[in-house]
Coordinates of N, CA and C in Angstrom, one line a residue:
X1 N 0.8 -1.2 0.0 CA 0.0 0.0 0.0 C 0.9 1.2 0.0
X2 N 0.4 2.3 -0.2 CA 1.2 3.6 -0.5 C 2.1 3.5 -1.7
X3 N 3.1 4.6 -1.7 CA 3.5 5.1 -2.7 C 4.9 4.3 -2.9
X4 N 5.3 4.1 -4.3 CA 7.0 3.1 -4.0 C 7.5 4.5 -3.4
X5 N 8.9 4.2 -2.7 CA 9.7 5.2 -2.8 C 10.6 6.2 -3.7
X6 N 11.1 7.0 -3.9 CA 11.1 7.3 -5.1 C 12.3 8.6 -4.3
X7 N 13.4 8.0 -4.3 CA 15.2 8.4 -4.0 C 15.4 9.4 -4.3
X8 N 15.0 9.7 -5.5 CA 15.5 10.7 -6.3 C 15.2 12.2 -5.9
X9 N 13.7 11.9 -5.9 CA 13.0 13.1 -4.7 C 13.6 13.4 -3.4
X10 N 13.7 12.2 -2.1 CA 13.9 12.8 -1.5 C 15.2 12.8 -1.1
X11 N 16.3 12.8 -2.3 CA 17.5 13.9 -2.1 C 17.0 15.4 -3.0
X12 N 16.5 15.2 -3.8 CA 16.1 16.7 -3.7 C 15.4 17.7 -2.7
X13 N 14.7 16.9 -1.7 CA 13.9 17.6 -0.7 C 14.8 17.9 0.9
X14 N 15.8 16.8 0.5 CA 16.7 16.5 1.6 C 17.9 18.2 0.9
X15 N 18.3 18.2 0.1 CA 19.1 19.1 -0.5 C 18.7 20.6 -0.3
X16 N 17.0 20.4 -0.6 CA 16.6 22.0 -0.7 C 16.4 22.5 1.0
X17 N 16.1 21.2 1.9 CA 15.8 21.7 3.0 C 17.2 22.0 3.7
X18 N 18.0 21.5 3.4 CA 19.5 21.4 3.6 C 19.9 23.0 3.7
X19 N 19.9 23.4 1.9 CA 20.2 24.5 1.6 C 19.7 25.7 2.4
X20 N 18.5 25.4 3.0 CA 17.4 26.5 3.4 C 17.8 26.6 5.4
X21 N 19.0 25.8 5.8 CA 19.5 25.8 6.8 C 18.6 24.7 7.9
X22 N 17.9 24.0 7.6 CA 17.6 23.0 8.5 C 18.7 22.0 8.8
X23 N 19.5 21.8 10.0 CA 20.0 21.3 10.4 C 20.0 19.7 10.3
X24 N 18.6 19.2 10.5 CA 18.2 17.3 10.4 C 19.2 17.5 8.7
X25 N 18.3 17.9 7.6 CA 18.3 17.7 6.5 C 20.1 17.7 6.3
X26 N 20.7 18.6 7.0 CA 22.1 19.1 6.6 C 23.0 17.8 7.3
X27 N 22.2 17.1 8.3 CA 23.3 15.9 8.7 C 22.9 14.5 8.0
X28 N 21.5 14.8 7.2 CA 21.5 14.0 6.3 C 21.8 14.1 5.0
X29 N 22.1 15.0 4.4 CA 23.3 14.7 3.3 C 24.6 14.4 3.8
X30 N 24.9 15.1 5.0 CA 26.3 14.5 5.3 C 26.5 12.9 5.3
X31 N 25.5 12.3 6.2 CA 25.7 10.8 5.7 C 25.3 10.1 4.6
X32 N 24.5 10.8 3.5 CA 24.2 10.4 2.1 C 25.7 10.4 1.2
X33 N 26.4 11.5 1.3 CA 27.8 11.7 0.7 C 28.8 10.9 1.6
X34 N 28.5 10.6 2.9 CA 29.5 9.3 3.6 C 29.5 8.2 3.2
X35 N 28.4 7.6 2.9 CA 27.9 6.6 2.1 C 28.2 6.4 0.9
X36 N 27.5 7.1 -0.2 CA 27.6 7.0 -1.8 C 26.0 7.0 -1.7
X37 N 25.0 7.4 -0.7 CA 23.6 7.0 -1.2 C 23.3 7.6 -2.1
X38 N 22.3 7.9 -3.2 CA 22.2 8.6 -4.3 C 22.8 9.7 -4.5
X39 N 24.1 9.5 -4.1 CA 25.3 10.9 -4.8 C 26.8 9.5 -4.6
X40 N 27.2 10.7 -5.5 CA 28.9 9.9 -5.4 C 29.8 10.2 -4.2
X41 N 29.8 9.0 -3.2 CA 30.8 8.8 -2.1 C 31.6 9.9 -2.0
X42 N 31.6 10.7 -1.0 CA 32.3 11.6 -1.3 C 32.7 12.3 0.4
X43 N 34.0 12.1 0.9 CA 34.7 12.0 2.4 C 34.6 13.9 2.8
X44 N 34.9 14.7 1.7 CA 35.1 15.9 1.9 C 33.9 16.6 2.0
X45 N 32.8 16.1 1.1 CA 31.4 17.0 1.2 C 30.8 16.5 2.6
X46 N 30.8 15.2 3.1 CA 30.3 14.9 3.6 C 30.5 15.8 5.1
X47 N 31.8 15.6 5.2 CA 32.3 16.3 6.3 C 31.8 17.8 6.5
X48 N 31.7 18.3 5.5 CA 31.1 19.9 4.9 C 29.9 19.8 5.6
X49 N 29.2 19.2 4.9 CA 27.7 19.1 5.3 C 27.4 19.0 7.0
X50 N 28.4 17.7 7.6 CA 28.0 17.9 8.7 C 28.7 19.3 10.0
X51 N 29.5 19.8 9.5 CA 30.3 21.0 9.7 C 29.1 22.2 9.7
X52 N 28.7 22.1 8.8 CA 27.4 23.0 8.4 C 25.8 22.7 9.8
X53 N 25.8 21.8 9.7 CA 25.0 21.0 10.6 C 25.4 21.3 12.1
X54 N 26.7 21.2 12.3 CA 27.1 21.4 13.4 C 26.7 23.1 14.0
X55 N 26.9 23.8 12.8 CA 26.8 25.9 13.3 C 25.4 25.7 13.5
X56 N 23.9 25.1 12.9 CA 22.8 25.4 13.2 C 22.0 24.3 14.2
X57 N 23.2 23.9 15.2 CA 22.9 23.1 16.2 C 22.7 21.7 16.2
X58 N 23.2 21.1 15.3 CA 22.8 19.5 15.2 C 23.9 18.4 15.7
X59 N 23.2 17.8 16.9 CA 24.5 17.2 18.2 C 24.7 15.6 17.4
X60 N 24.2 15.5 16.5 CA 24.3 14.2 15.8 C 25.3 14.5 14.6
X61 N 25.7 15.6 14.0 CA 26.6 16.1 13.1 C 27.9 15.7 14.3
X62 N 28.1 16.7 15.2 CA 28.7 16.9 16.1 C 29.5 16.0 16.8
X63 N 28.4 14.9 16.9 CA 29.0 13.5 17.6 C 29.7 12.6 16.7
X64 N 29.7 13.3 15.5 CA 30.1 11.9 14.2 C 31.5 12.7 13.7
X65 N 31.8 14.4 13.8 CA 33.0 14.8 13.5 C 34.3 14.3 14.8
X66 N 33.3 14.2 16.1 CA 34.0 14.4 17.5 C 34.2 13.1 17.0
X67 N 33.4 12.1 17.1 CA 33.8 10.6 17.1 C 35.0 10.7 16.2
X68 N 35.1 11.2 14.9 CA 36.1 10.7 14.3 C 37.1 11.5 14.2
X69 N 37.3 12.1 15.2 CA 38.6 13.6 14.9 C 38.6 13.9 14.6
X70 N 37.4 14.7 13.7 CA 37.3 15.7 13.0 C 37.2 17.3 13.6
X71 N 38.2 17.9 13.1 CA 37.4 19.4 14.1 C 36.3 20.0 13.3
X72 N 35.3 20.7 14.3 CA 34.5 21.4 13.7 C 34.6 22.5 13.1
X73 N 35.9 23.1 13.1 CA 36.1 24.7 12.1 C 37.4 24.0 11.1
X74 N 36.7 24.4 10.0 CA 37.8 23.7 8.6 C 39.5 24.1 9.2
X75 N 40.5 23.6 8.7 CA 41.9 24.5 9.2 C 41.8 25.6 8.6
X76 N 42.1 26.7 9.1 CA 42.6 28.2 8.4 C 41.2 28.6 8.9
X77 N 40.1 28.5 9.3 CA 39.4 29.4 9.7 C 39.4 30.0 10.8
X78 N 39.8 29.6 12.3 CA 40.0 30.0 13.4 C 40.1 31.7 13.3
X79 N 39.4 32.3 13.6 CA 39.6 33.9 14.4 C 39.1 34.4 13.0
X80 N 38.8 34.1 12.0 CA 37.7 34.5 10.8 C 36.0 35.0 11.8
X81 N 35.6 36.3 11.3 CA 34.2 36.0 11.5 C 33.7 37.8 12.3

């Protein structure tokens, strides 16, 4: 019953809510580009995304840079702003 799923859509909806600063949306592209889910595997966006995620409060971005040594300000940005 209901509708098949249909991927394509919601990385576009996941993308636009992303872009529009919703935080959920922004830590899930991050793990869509961690992955390879309908985008090309990709270590640097992914990190981006959750980096992004992290400035509009999202403790599950946060937990997944911390977990993996990631810092949360790119290098070279410190005292920018």
């Amino acid at each position: 019953a209901g509708f098949p799923p249909n991927k394509a859509r919601a990385l576009e909806c996941y993308q636009y809510a992303a872009e529009e600063g919703n935080g959920l949306a922004m830590y899930e592209m991050g793990r869509r580009y961690l992955v390879g889910r309908e985008v090309q595997r990709d270590l640097q966006e992914a990190v981006s995304w959750f980096r992004r995620a992290v400035w509009v409060g999202n403790t599950d971005a946060w937990k997944w840079l911390h977990d993996n040594g990631v810092s949360v300000v790119p290098e070279g940005q410190y005292g920018r702003g």
